[in-house]
Every structure is written in structure tokens, then in C-alpha cells.
CSV table of C-alpha atoms and ligand atoms in Angstrom, one decimal:
chain,number,residue,atom,x,y,z
A,158,UNK,CA,247.7,295.4,-57.2
A,159,UNK,CA,244.2,295.1,-57.2
A,160,UNK,CA,242.4,292.8,-54.0
A,161,UNK,CA,240.4,294.1,-51.0
A,162,UNK,CA,241.3,295.9,-48.0
A,163,UNK,CA,240.3,296.7,-44.5
A,164,UNK,CA,237.8,299.6,-46.0
A,165,UNK,CA,237.0,296.9,-48.9
A,166,UNK,CA,238.3,298.9,-51.3
A,167,UNK,CA,242.2,299.0,-53.4
A,168,UNK,CA,244.3,301.2,-51.6
A,169,UNK,CA,247.9,302.4,-52.7
A,170,UNK,CA,249.2,301.9,-49.2
A,171,UNK,CA,249.1,298.7,-48.6
A,172,UNK,CA,250.8,298.1,-52.0
A,173,UNK,CA,253.1,300.9,-50.3
A,174,UNK,CA,253.4,299.1,-47.2
A,175,UNK,CA,253.8,295.8,-48.6
A,176,UNK,CA,256.6,296.6,-51.3
A,177,UNK,CA,258.6,298.1,-48.4
A,178,UNK,CA,258.4,294.3,-46.5
A,179,UNK,CA,259.2,292.4,-49.5
A,180,UNK,CA,262.6,294.8,-49.7
A,181,UNK,CA,263.1,293.8,-46.2
A,182,UNK,CA,262.6,290.1,-46.2
A,183,UNK,CA,264.7,290.1,-48.8
A,184,UNK,CA,267.5,291.3,-47.6
A,185,UNK,CA,267.2,288.6,-45.1
A,186,UNK,CA,266.9,286.2,-48.1
A,187,UNK,CA,263.1,285.5,-48.1
A,188,UNK,CA,261.1,285.9,-51.4
A,189,UNK,CA,257.6,287.1,-50.3
A,190,UNK,CA,256.4,285.9,-53.8
A,191,UNK,CA,257.5,282.5,-53.7
A,192,UNK,CA,255.9,282.1,-49.8
A,193,UNK,CA,253.0,283.4,-50.8
A,194,UNK,CA,253.0,281.3,-54.0
A,195,UNK,CA,253.6,278.3,-51.2
A,196,UNK,CA,250.5,279.5,-48.7
A,197,UNK,CA,248.2,278.8,-51.6
A,198,UNK,CA,248.8,274.9,-51.1
A,199,UNK,CA,248.5,275.5,-46.9
A,200,UNK,CA,244.8,273.6,-46.0
A,201,UNK,CA,243.8,274.2,-42.7
A,202,UNK,CA,240.9,271.5,-41.7
A,203,UNK,CA,237.9,273.4,-39.9
A,204,UNK,CA,235.9,271.3,-37.6
A,205,UNK,CA,231.9,271.5,-38.6
A,206,UNK,CA,230.8,270.8,-35.0
A,207,UNK,CA,231.8,275.0,-33.8
A,208,UNK,CA,228.4,275.6,-35.6
A,209,UNK,CA,226.3,273.4,-33.3
A,210,UNK,CA,228.2,273.1,-30.0
A,211,UNK,CA,228.7,269.9,-30.9
A,212,UNK,CA,225.3,268.6,-31.1
A,213,UNK,CA,225.2,266.8,-34.2
A,214,UNK,CA,222.1,265.6,-36.3
A,215,UNK,CA,221.1,262.3,-34.5
A,216,UNK,CA,217.6,262.6,-32.8
A,217,UNK,CA,217.0,262.3,-29.4
A,218,UNK,CA,220.6,263.5,-28.5
A,219,UNK,CA,220.0,267.3,-28.6
A,220,UNK,CA,222.9,269.3,-26.6
A,221,UNK,CA,225.2,266.9,-24.2
A,222,UNK,CA,228.8,266.0,-25.8
A,223,UNK,CA,229.2,263.8,-23.0
A,224,UNK,CA,232.8,262.1,-23.2
A,225,UNK,CA,234.5,264.2,-21.1
A,226,UNK,CA,233.9,266.9,-23.3
A,227,UNK,CA,231.4,270.4,-23.0
A,228,UNK,CA,230.5,273.3,-25.4
A,229,UNK,CA,229.9,276.2,-22.6
A,230,UNK,CA,227.4,279.1,-23.4
A,231,UNK,CA,224.7,279.9,-25.3
A,232,UNK,CA,224.7,282.3,-27.9
A,233,UNK,CA,222.1,282.4,-30.0
A,234,UNK,CA,222.4,281.3,-33.9
A,235,UNK,CA,223.2,278.2,-33.2
A,236,UNK,CA,222.7,276.1,-36.5
A,237,UNK,CA,220.0,273.3,-36.4
A,238,UNK,CA,220.6,271.2,-39.7
A,239,UNK,CA,223.0,270.4,-42.2
A,240,UNK,CA,221.6,273.0,-44.8
A,241,UNK,CA,222.1,275.7,-41.8
A,242,UNK,CA,225.6,274.3,-40.8
A,243,UNK,CA,227.2,274.6,-44.9
A,244,UNK,CA,225.8,278.2,-45.2
A,245,UNK,CA,227.4,279.7,-41.9
A,246,UNK,CA,230.5,277.2,-42.5
A,247,UNK,CA,230.3,279.0,-46.3
A,248,UNK,CA,229.8,282.3,-44.5
A,249,UNK,CA,233.0,281.5,-42.2
A,250,UNK,CA,235.4,280.8,-45.4
A,251,UNK,CA,234.5,283.8,-47.0
A,252,UNK,CA,236.8,285.5,-44.6
A,253,UNK,CA,239.2,283.2,-44.8
A,254,UNK,CA,242.1,283.4,-46.9
A,255,UNK,CA,242.8,280.4,-49.1
A,256,UNK,CA,241.6,276.7,-50.2
A,257,UNK,CA,240.3,274.5,-47.0
A,258,UNK,CA,238.8,271.5,-46.1
A,259,UNK,CA,236.0,271.0,-44.0
A,260,UNK,CA,236.1,268.1,-41.0
A,261,UNK,CA,232.9,266.4,-39.7
A,262,UNK,CA,232.0,263.5,-37.2
A,263,UNK,CA,229.8,260.5,-37.4
A,264,UNK,CA,226.6,263.0,-35.8
A,265,UNK,CA,226.8,264.7,-38.9
A,266,UNK,CA,225.0,261.7,-40.9
A,267,UNK,CA,221.7,263.3,-42.5
A,268,UNK,CA,219.8,259.7,-42.3
A,269,UNK,CA,216.0,261.4,-43.7
A,270,UNK,CA,213.6,260.8,-41.0
A,271,UNK,CA,214.9,257.3,-40.5
A,272,UNK,CA,217.3,256.7,-37.5
A,273,UNK,CA,220.6,255.1,-38.6
A,274,UNK,CA,222.3,254.2,-35.3
A,275,UNK,CA,226.1,254.8,-35.4
A,276,UNK,CA,227.0,251.3,-36.6
A,277,UNK,CA,224.7,251.1,-39.8
A,278,UNK,CA,225.4,254.6,-41.1
A,279,UNK,CA,227.6,254.9,-44.5
A,280,UNK,CA,228.2,257.1,-47.1
A,281,UNK,CA,224.9,257.6,-48.6
A,282,UNK,CA,224.4,260.0,-45.3
A,283,UNK,CA,226.8,262.2,-46.0
A,284,UNK,CA,225.8,262.3,-49.6
A,285,UNK,CA,224.7,266.3,-49.5
A,286,UNK,CA,228.0,267.0,-48.1
A,287,UNK,CA,230.4,265.5,-50.5
A,288,UNK,CA,228.2,267.1,-52.9
A,289,UNK,CA,228.1,270.4,-51.3
A,290,UNK,CA,232.2,269.8,-51.1
A,291,UNK,CA,232.5,269.1,-54.6
A,292,UNK,CA,230.6,272.0,-55.2
A,293,UNK,CA,232.7,274.6,-53.1
A,294,UNK,CA,236.1,272.7,-53.9
A,295,UNK,CA,236.6,271.6,-50.5
A,296,UNK,CA,238.2,268.4,-49.4
A,297,UNK,CA,236.4,266.7,-46.3
A,298,UNK,CA,238.2,264.9,-43.1
A,299,UNK,CA,236.1,262.7,-40.9
A,300,UNK,CA,235.9,261.8,-37.4
A,301,UNK,CA,233.9,258.7,-35.6
A,302,UNK,CA,231.9,259.5,-32.8
A,303,UNK,CA,232.5,257.5,-30.2
A,304,UNK,CA,230.1,259.4,-27.5
A,305,UNK,CA,226.8,261.4,-26.9
A,306,UNK,CA,225.5,257.8,-27.1
A,307,UNK,CA,224.0,255.6,-25.0
A,308,UNK,CA,226.5,252.8,-25.6
A,309,UNK,CA,229.2,255.1,-24.4
A,310,UNK,CA,227.0,256.3,-21.1
A,311,UNK,CA,229.6,253.5,-19.1
A,312,UNK,CA,232.7,255.4,-20.4
A,313,UNK,CA,233.9,252.5,-22.2
A,314,UNK,CA,233.9,252.2,-25.9
A,315,UNK,CA,236.6,249.9,-27.3
A,316,UNK,CA,237.9,249.3,-24.7
A,317,UNK,CA,234.9,248.0,-22.9
A,318,UNK,CA,235.1,244.6,-21.2
A,319,UNK,CA,231.6,244.4,-22.1
A,320,UNK,CA,231.5,242.2,-25.6
A,321,UNK,CA,228.6,243.6,-27.3
A,322,UNK,CA,229.5,247.4,-26.2
A,323,UNK,CA,232.8,246.6,-27.7
A,324,UNK,CA,231.9,245.2,-30.7
A,325,UNK,CA,229.3,247.9,-31.7
A,326,UNK,CA,232.0,250.3,-31.4
A,327,UNK,CA,234.5,247.9,-33.5
A,328,UNK,CA,231.3,248.4,-36.2
A,329,UNK,CA,230.9,252.0,-35.9
A,330,UNK,CA,234.8,252.5,-36.7
A,331,UNK,CA,235.1,250.2,-39.4
A,332,UNK,CA,231.7,252.1,-40.9
A,333,UNK,CA,233.7,255.6,-40.6
A,334,UNK,CA,236.7,253.9,-42.5
A,335,UNK,CA,234.5,253.4,-45.4
A,336,UNK,CA,232.4,256.2,-45.6
A,337,UNK,CA,235.5,258.3,-45.4
A,338,UNK,CA,237.2,256.7,-47.7
A,339,UNK,CA,234.3,256.9,-50.0
A,340,UNK,CA,234.5,260.9,-49.0
A,341,UNK,CA,238.4,260.7,-50.4
A,342,UNK,CA,237.2,258.8,-53.7
A,343,UNK,CA,234.7,260.9,-54.4
A,344,UNK,CA,236.8,264.3,-53.8
A,345,UNK,CA,240.2,263.4,-55.2
A,346,UNK,CA,241.8,264.4,-52.1
A,347,UNK,CA,242.7,261.7,-48.9
A,348,UNK,CA,240.2,262.2,-46.5
A,349,UNK,CA,241.7,262.4,-42.9
A,350,UNK,CA,239.6,259.7,-40.2
A,351,UNK,CA,240.8,260.8,-37.2
A,352,UNK,CA,239.6,258.2,-34.3
A,353,UNK,CA,239.1,260.0,-30.1
A,354,UNK,CA,237.2,257.9,-27.6
A,355,UNK,CA,236.2,259.1,-24.3
A,356,UNK,CA,237.2,255.4,-22.3
A,357,UNK,CA,238.3,256.3,-18.6
A,358,UNK,CA,238.2,256.4,-15.2
A,359,UNK,CA,237.0,259.3,-12.1
A,360,UNK,CA,238.7,257.5,-10.2
A,361,UNK,CA,242.5,255.7,-9.6
A,362,UNK,CA,241.9,252.4,-11.6
A,363,UNK,CA,242.4,248.5,-9.9
A,364,UNK,CA,243.7,247.4,-13.6
A,365,UNK,CA,245.3,250.2,-16.0
A,366,UNK,CA,246.4,247.5,-18.5
A,367,UNK,CA,243.5,245.7,-19.0
A,368,UNK,CA,241.3,247.9,-20.6
A,369,UNK,CA,244.4,248.9,-23.2
A,370,UNK,CA,244.9,245.9,-24.0
A,371,UNK,CA,241.3,245.6,-25.0
A,372,UNK,CA,241.5,248.5,-27.0
A,373,UNK,CA,244.9,247.4,-28.9
A,374,UNK,CA,242.8,244.4,-30.1
A,375,UNK,CA,239.9,246.8,-31.0
A,376,UNK,CA,241.7,249.0,-33.0
A,377,UNK,CA,243.7,245.7,-35.0
A,378,UNK,CA,239.9,244.7,-36.0
A,379,UNK,CA,239.2,248.2,-36.8
A,380,UNK,CA,242.7,249.0,-39.1
A,381,UNK,CA,242.9,245.5,-40.3
A,382,UNK,CA,241.1,246.5,-43.4
A,383,UNK,CA,243.3,248.3,-46.2
A,384,UNK,CA,242.3,251.0,-47.6
A,385,UNK,CA,243.6,253.1,-50.7
A,386,UNK,CA,245.8,256.2,-49.2
A,387,UNK,CA,244.8,258.5,-51.3
A,388,UNK,CA,241.4,258.0,-50.7
A,389,UNK,CA,241.8,257.7,-46.6
A,390,UNK,CA,244.3,258.4,-44.0
A,391,UNK,CA,243.9,256.9,-40.5
A,392,UNK,CA,244.6,258.8,-37.2
A,393,UNK,CA,244.5,258.2,-33.5
A,394,UNK,CA,244.3,260.9,-31.0
A,395,UNK,CA,245.5,260.7,-27.7
A,396,UNK,CA,244.6,262.8,-24.9
A,397,UNK,CA,245.6,263.1,-20.5
A,398,UNK,CA,242.3,263.6,-19.0
A,399,UNK,CA,238.5,264.4,-19.8
A,400,UNK,CA,235.3,265.5,-17.3
A,401,UNK,CA,234.9,262.4,-15.6
A,402,UNK,CA,238.3,260.6,-16.8
A,403,UNK,CA,240.4,262.6,-14.2
A,404,UNK,CA,242.2,259.7,-13.3
A,405,UNK,CA,243.2,257.6,-16.4
A,406,UNK,CA,242.2,257.8,-19.8
A,407,UNK,CA,242.6,254.2,-21.8
A,408,UNK,CA,243.7,255.7,-25.0
A,409,UNK,CA,246.7,257.8,-23.6
A,410,UNK,CA,249.4,259.4,-25.2
A,411,UNK,CA,252.2,256.9,-25.0
A,412,UNK,CA,249.5,254.0,-25.7
A,413,UNK,CA,248.8,255.7,-29.0
A,414,UNK,CA,252.6,256.3,-29.8
A,415,UNK,CA,253.1,252.9,-29.0
A,416,UNK,CA,250.4,251.5,-31.1
A,417,UNK,CA,251.0,253.5,-34.7
A,418,UNK,CA,254.7,252.8,-34.2
A,419,UNK,CA,254.3,249.0,-34.1
A,420,UNK,CA,251.7,249.0,-36.7
A,421,UNK,CA,254.0,249.6,-39.5
A,422,UNK,CA,251.5,247.8,-41.5
A,423,UNK,CA,248.5,249.8,-41.0
A,424,UNK,CA,250.0,253.5,-41.8
A,425,UNK,CA,248.5,255.0,-38.8
A,426,UNK,CA,249.1,258.5,-38.2
A,427,UNK,CA,249.1,260.0,-34.7
A,428,UNK,CA,246.9,263.2,-33.6
A,429,UNK,CA,248.6,265.5,-31.2
A,430,UNK,CA,245.7,267.8,-29.5
A,431,UNK,CA,247.2,271.0,-28.3
A,432,UNK,CA,244.9,270.7,-25.3
A,433,UNK,CA,245.6,266.9,-24.3
A,434,UNK,CA,248.7,267.3,-22.5
A,435,UNK,CA,249.2,268.8,-19.3
A,436,UNK,CA,248.5,272.3,-19.3
A,437,UNK,CA,252.0,274.0,-19.7
A,438,UNK,CA,253.3,270.8,-21.9
A,439,UNK,CA,253.4,272.2,-25.5
A,440,UNK,CA,253.8,269.6,-28.5
A,441,UNK,CA,256.1,271.9,-30.8
A,442,UNK,CA,259.0,269.4,-29.7
A,443,UNK,CA,257.1,266.6,-30.4
A,444,UNK,CA,256.9,267.3,-33.7
A,445,UNK,CA,260.3,266.3,-35.0
A,446,UNK,CA,260.2,263.5,-32.5
A,447,UNK,CA,257.4,262.0,-34.2
A,448,UNK,CA,258.6,263.1,-38.0
A,449,UNK,CA,262.0,261.0,-37.4
A,450,UNK,CA,259.4,257.9,-37.5
A,451,UNK,CA,256.7,258.5,-38.6
A,452,UNK,CA,255.4,259.9,-42.3
A,453,UNK,CA,252.8,262.2,-41.2
A,454,UNK,CA,251.0,263.9,-38.0
A,455,UNK,CA,248.1,265.5,-37.2
A,456,UNK,CA,247.3,268.4,-35.1
A,457,UNK,CA,243.9,269.4,-33.8
A,458,UNK,CA,244.7,272.5,-32.7
A,459,UNK,CA,243.1,274.2,-29.8
A,460,UNK,CA,243.3,276.7,-26.7
A,461,UNK,CA,243.3,274.8,-23.4
A,462,UNK,CA,242.7,277.7,-20.8
A,463,UNK,CA,243.7,275.9,-17.3
A,464,UNK,CA,242.6,272.5,-18.8
A,465,UNK,CA,241.3,271.1,-22.3
A,466,UNK,CA,238.9,274.1,-22.0
A,467,UNK,CA,238.2,274.4,-26.0
A,468,UNK,CA,238.6,277.8,-26.5
A,469,UNK,CA,239.1,279.5,-29.7
A,470,UNK,CA,242.7,279.3,-30.8
A,471,UNK,CA,244.2,283.0,-30.6
A,472,UNK,CA,247.6,283.7,-32.1
A,473,UNK,CA,249.9,282.6,-28.8
A,474,UNK,CA,253.5,282.0,-28.9
A,475,UNK,CA,252.6,277.9,-28.5
A,476,UNK,CA,250.7,277.8,-31.9
A,477,UNK,CA,253.4,279.9,-33.3
A,478,UNK,CA,256.1,277.4,-32.1
A,479,UNK,CA,254.2,274.3,-33.6
A,480,UNK,CA,254.4,276.4,-36.7
A,481,UNK,CA,257.7,277.3,-36.7
A,482,UNK,CA,258.8,273.6,-35.7
A,483,UNK,CA,257.2,272.5,-38.8
A,484,UNK,CA,258.7,275.0,-40.8
A,485,UNK,CA,262.1,274.5,-39.9
A,486,UNK,CA,261.7,270.7,-40.4
A,487,UNK,CA,260.7,271.2,-44.0
A,488,UNK,CA,257.3,269.6,-43.5
A,489,UNK,CA,254.4,271.3,-44.7
A,490,UNK,CA,253.7,268.6,-46.8
A,491,UNK,CA,253.4,265.9,-43.6
A,492,UNK,CA,251.8,267.7,-40.7
A,493,UNK,CA,248.0,267.7,-41.6
A,494,UNK,CA,246.6,271.4,-39.6
A,495,UNK,CA,243.0,271.0,-38.0
A,496,UNK,CA,241.3,272.9,-35.8
A,497,UNK,CA,239.2,271.6,-32.5
A,498,UNK,CA,237.6,274.1,-30.4
A,499,UNK,CA,234.5,275.1,-29.5
A,500,UNK,CA,232.9,278.1,-27.6
A,501,UNK,CA,229.4,278.3,-27.6
A,502,UNK,CA,229.2,281.8,-25.6
A,503,UNK,CA,229.8,284.0,-28.4
A,504,UNK,CA,229.1,284.5,-32.8
A,505,UNK,CA,230.5,280.8,-34.1
A,506,UNK,CA,231.1,282.6,-37.0
A,507,UNK,CA,233.5,284.9,-35.4
A,508,UNK,CA,235.0,281.7,-33.8
A,509,UNK,CA,235.7,279.6,-37.0
A,510,UNK,CA,237.2,283.1,-38.5
A,511,UNK,CA,239.1,283.7,-35.5
A,512,UNK,CA,240.7,280.5,-34.7
A,513,UNK,CA,241.4,280.1,-38.4
A,514,UNK,CA,243.2,282.9,-39.6
A,515,UNK,CA,245.4,282.5,-36.5
A,516,UNK,CA,246.6,279.9,-37.4
A,517,UNK,CA,247.2,280.6,-40.6
A,518,UNK,CA,249.2,283.8,-39.5
A,519,UNK,CA,251.2,281.6,-37.7
A,520,UNK,CA,252.0,279.2,-40.6
A,521,UNK,CA,252.7,282.5,-42.7
A,522,UNK,CA,254.8,284.1,-39.5
A,523,UNK,CA,257.0,280.6,-39.6
A,524,UNK,CA,257.3,280.8,-43.7
A,525,UNK,CA,258.4,284.5,-43.9
A,526,UNK,CA,261.2,283.2,-41.6
A,527,UNK,CA,264.8,283.2,-42.7
A,528,UNK,CA,265.3,279.8,-41.1
A,529,UNK,CA,268.7,279.4,-42.9
A,530,UNK,CA,270.0,282.2,-41.6
A,531,UNK,CA,269.1,281.0,-38.0
A,532,UNK,CA,270.6,277.2,-38.9
A,533,UNK,CA,274.0,278.9,-40.3
A,534,UNK,CA,274.3,280.1,-36.6
A,535,UNK,CA,273.3,277.4,-35.1
A,536,UNK,CA,276.1,275.3,-37.2
A,537,UNK,CA,278.6,277.3,-36.3
A,538,UNK,CA,278.0,277.1,-32.7
A,539,UNK,CA,276.9,281.0,-32.5
A,540,UNK,CA,274.1,280.4,-29.9
A,541,UNK,CA,274.1,284.1,-29.2
A,542,UNK,CA,273.5,285.4,-32.6
A,543,UNK,CA,270.8,282.5,-33.1
A,544,UNK,CA,269.4,284.3,-29.8
A,545,UNK,CA,269.4,287.6,-31.3
A,546,UNK,CA,268.4,286.7,-34.9
A,547,UNK,CA,265.3,285.4,-33.8
A,548,UNK,CA,264.7,288.1,-31.3
A,549,UNK,CA,265.2,290.3,-34.5
A,550,UNK,CA,262.3,288.3,-36.9
A,551,UNK,CA,260.1,288.8,-34.2
A,552,UNK,CA,259.7,292.6,-35.6
A,553,UNK,CA,260.0,291.9,-38.9
A,554,UNK,CA,256.8,293.5,-41.3
A,555,UNK,CA,255.1,290.4,-41.0
A,556,UNK,CA,251.5,292.2,-41.1
A,557,UNK,CA,251.9,293.8,-44.5
A,558,UNK,CA,252.7,290.2,-46.0
A,559,UNK,CA,249.2,288.8,-44.1
A,560,UNK,CA,247.1,291.7,-46.0
A,561,UNK,CA,248.5,291.0,-48.6
A,562,UNK,CA,247.8,287.5,-48.6
A,563,UNK,CA,244.2,288.4,-47.4
A,564,UNK,CA,243.7,290.3,-50.0
A,565,UNK,CA,245.0,288.2,-52.8
A,566,UNK,CA,242.7,285.5,-51.7
A,567,UNK,CA,239.6,288.1,-51.9
A,568,UNK,CA,239.7,288.2,-48.5
A,569,UNK,CA,239.1,291.2,-46.4
A,570,UNK,CA,242.3,291.7,-44.5
A,571,UNK,CA,241.6,293.7,-41.5
A,572,UNK,CA,239.0,293.9,-38.9
A,573,UNK,CA,236.3,294.8,-41.8
A,574,UNK,CA,234.8,291.0,-42.0
A,575,UNK,CA,233.1,291.7,-38.3
A,576,UNK,CA,230.8,293.9,-39.9
A,577,UNK,CA,229.7,290.9,-42.4
A,578,UNK,CA,229.2,288.9,-39.6
A,579,UNK,CA,227.2,291.6,-38.2
A,580,UNK,CA,225.1,291.9,-40.8
A,581,UNK,CA,224.7,287.7,-41.1
A,582,UNK,CA,223.7,287.5,-37.6
A,583,UNK,CA,221.4,290.1,-38.3
A,584,UNK,CA,219.5,288.8,-41.7
A,585,UNK,CA,220.7,285.0,-40.9
A,586,UNK,CA,221.6,283.9,-37.4
A,587,UNK,CA,219.1,286.0,-35.1
A,588,UNK,CA,215.8,284.3,-36.9
A,589,UNK,CA,216.6,280.6,-35.8
A,590,UNK,CA,214.7,279.3,-33.0
B,712,RNT,C1,238.0,265.8,-27.2
B,712,RNT,C2,238.7,265.6,-28.8
B,712,RNT,C3,238.2,265.8,-30.0
B,712,RNT,C4,236.9,266.0,-30.1
B,712,RNT,C5,236.2,266.4,-31.3
B,712,RNT,C6,234.7,266.8,-30.9
B,712,RNT,O1,238.8,266.2,-26.8
B,712,RNT,O2,239.9,266.6,-28.9
B,712,RNT,O3,238.9,265.6,-31.2
B,712,RNT,O4,236.9,267.8,-29.4
B,712,RNT,O5,236.9,265.2,-31.5
B,713,ZN,ZN1,240.7,266.9,-30.9
């Protein structure tokens, strides 16, 4: 085996360790080679907004995201335009095994020296992104941006009682579907177009229902037009609370669950953001409930610390449980993995790489699980054995297979990539004003 080791050169020891791991897994009926082949089809959608702290390229709205989300920190090197952001994403991707996707927000439109408002943007404003994605063989995903805009300052967008505000955001929602469909068409892979709105209230509302009925109508208008599913896949993202919307969020979990399930003809999927539920509430158990009724599901993998803080994802029980649930439901083709975090206090390339590699580790770990053995014990009613096996499987020689996955993808397996990030920081990031 050739490839790259953590030292940056091929290593015989790595081959030996992998050989041992292959045998151990084979003794449990798991074919590591087959799993590595399957990993080639796994795509994670990298969120572009980690690279510039959710700022976007519109003129006049520097810095503040608003809408109850906030990137904290002031680490130097934030990308200031499309070219810098693309360059940074490419750098991050070079340390991430596999072929992936990039998720954009409407605020990453490049409108030249002419300002185009949210209800005026079209696919031409994303030409640089689309051309770049074609060139790099990357899929693109998309998100309308219902925040960082004066028409969102009231705290209401699609559920606004002010008709002018509401219709403006409906037009934005429609434009974004069109842009996403064009991206999917040009790139030959469906673009996931995810809708999240910040609408809500700081304090106890007197009338929760009316806003939800307005939102329902707005969504019906946005999703009325049919697009080819091979171009765009629509999704709606719920939330429990945000900064300034602690008491009420119009687009709650139950709201969107009802919406998606009652709109069969629109074929809208749900998006679960791991930070958008009660702090101790996991989303792993929700996956199979959704898959019992819907074809597809989008995940925004994030890490909340005490609240929806959008910390960089790490390899924790929550992420592992999610990957295991998808594996056990044999649903890797139905569940879309996307990232959603923004940490401005550390090197932003490091943030992307840590988060994405952690999610990929969780997916690989789950794929290597001898699930059939667990199901057998369960079906026999031997829950003691099921528990014992689950514990045993936690210490199977997974790291050797991860290293192999990295090296066969021409990516540095161990911490060696950090030296490369340091170089990039010295040569590129530190020179940004
Ligand atoms: C906000 C949502 C949403 C955003 C991004 C920027 O709470 O999670 O997905 O983070 O769209
Ligand atoms: Zn999200």
C-alpha cells in the first residue's frame, strides 16, 4: 500500500496495523475493504460560513449576523471575499478524506459593484461558485438568508404580520429555490436548499397560533412551484430558541414536522440541527421516526455547549449515536449530512477540518459496526449479549481503518495536517488586514 502516513511518507507499520484490523473485523463478519469502498460515496456538506463568521459579501452589513445567531471571537484571517473563502475551503478540503459538498447562503452572492437585494439575486450572482464547484468536482447546497437584513429587524420574516415584509421574504424564498435548482442542474447533483427563519419572540407571546398560520401560508407560496428533484431538494429547519427569541420560535420542531408530513405533493424534507433542541435532548432517536414517514432527512451537525452555541463538532457520543442510527437503519442514501458551526476564536481552517473529520470518523466507525450480530441478539431476546457486544465493539481497532481511509484518499491521517495549516496561516491568513 502506498499513500500518506502521519509523517507524510508511506509507512510499513501502518500497513501491518491495518492488516491486523482487517482480520479482527473480518472475524465479526465485517469486510473493511467493502466499507472503505462505501466511504467513497459518503458526502458531508461543508458550510461556507465557518470561513467568514457568517458575514457574507453584501455591502453595508459587516459582521453582525442577527436573527439569534452569533459567531464569537476575533481570530485573524477571516475570508473577506469569494476568492479568499474558496481558497480557504480548498485548503480545508485538502485535509479531509473523500469527495464532499459545499453549502452556501444567499449572502454569499457576488453581485459585483452593484448591490442586489435579497429579492433580486439570481443564479448569475453565484456563477463564480458554480464554476469553481464544477472545476473542483464538488456538489453545492444552498440556504436562503432570512437574517442580517433590515427587513428582518422586527424579528419576523415569513411569519410577519406586515404584508410588505412577508412578501419580500417570500420572493427571497422563491428566488433561492430557483438558484438552488440551477446549481443542481449545472453540477449534476441535487442541491439541498435548506430554509431556516429566525422568527420568534423574546417574551411570552399573546398569540402563538397566528404567526404559525402565516408561516404556513408563506411556505405554501414558496414551495408551490415544482422543480425537478434531481436539481433541488427542499428542506425546513426547526429551532427551539435563539438569542432574543427565548420564549417563542415560530418555526418549531412540531410546526415543521406537521408541515412536512402534511405537504406530500411538495416533498419537503425536515432538517434537524443538533443544537436546536433542549440541551440534553439528542436527535439520534428522531431519525428513524422521520424515516418511517419521509424519504429523506437533512442533518445540521453542530455542537451546543449549554445552549445552541454552534461550537466545532467533535467525536462525541451524540455524533456517534447519529451515525449508528443511520447505519442501523441502512439509510446513508437517505440522510444528508451537513455541518453548521461557526467559531471565530480559532483558526477557521482548523475548525472546518476538525468538525468534518470528526463527522467522517463517526460515520466510518458506524459503518464498521457488526450490526447484524447486535440485531441477532436482539431478535433472540438476549439483551445482555446485545449490551455486551455493543461494549466490545467500542474497542475494535477502528483507528487503523481511519488511517487507511485517509491515506487512500491522499490525506494526512494523523496530526500532520496541523503543520500545513500553520504554514497557510503564516503565508496567507496572517497577511489579511
Ligand atoms: C440557525 C440555524 C441555521 C444557521 C445557518 C447559518 O440557528 O442553525 O442553519 O446556522 O443557516
Ligand atoms: Zn442549522
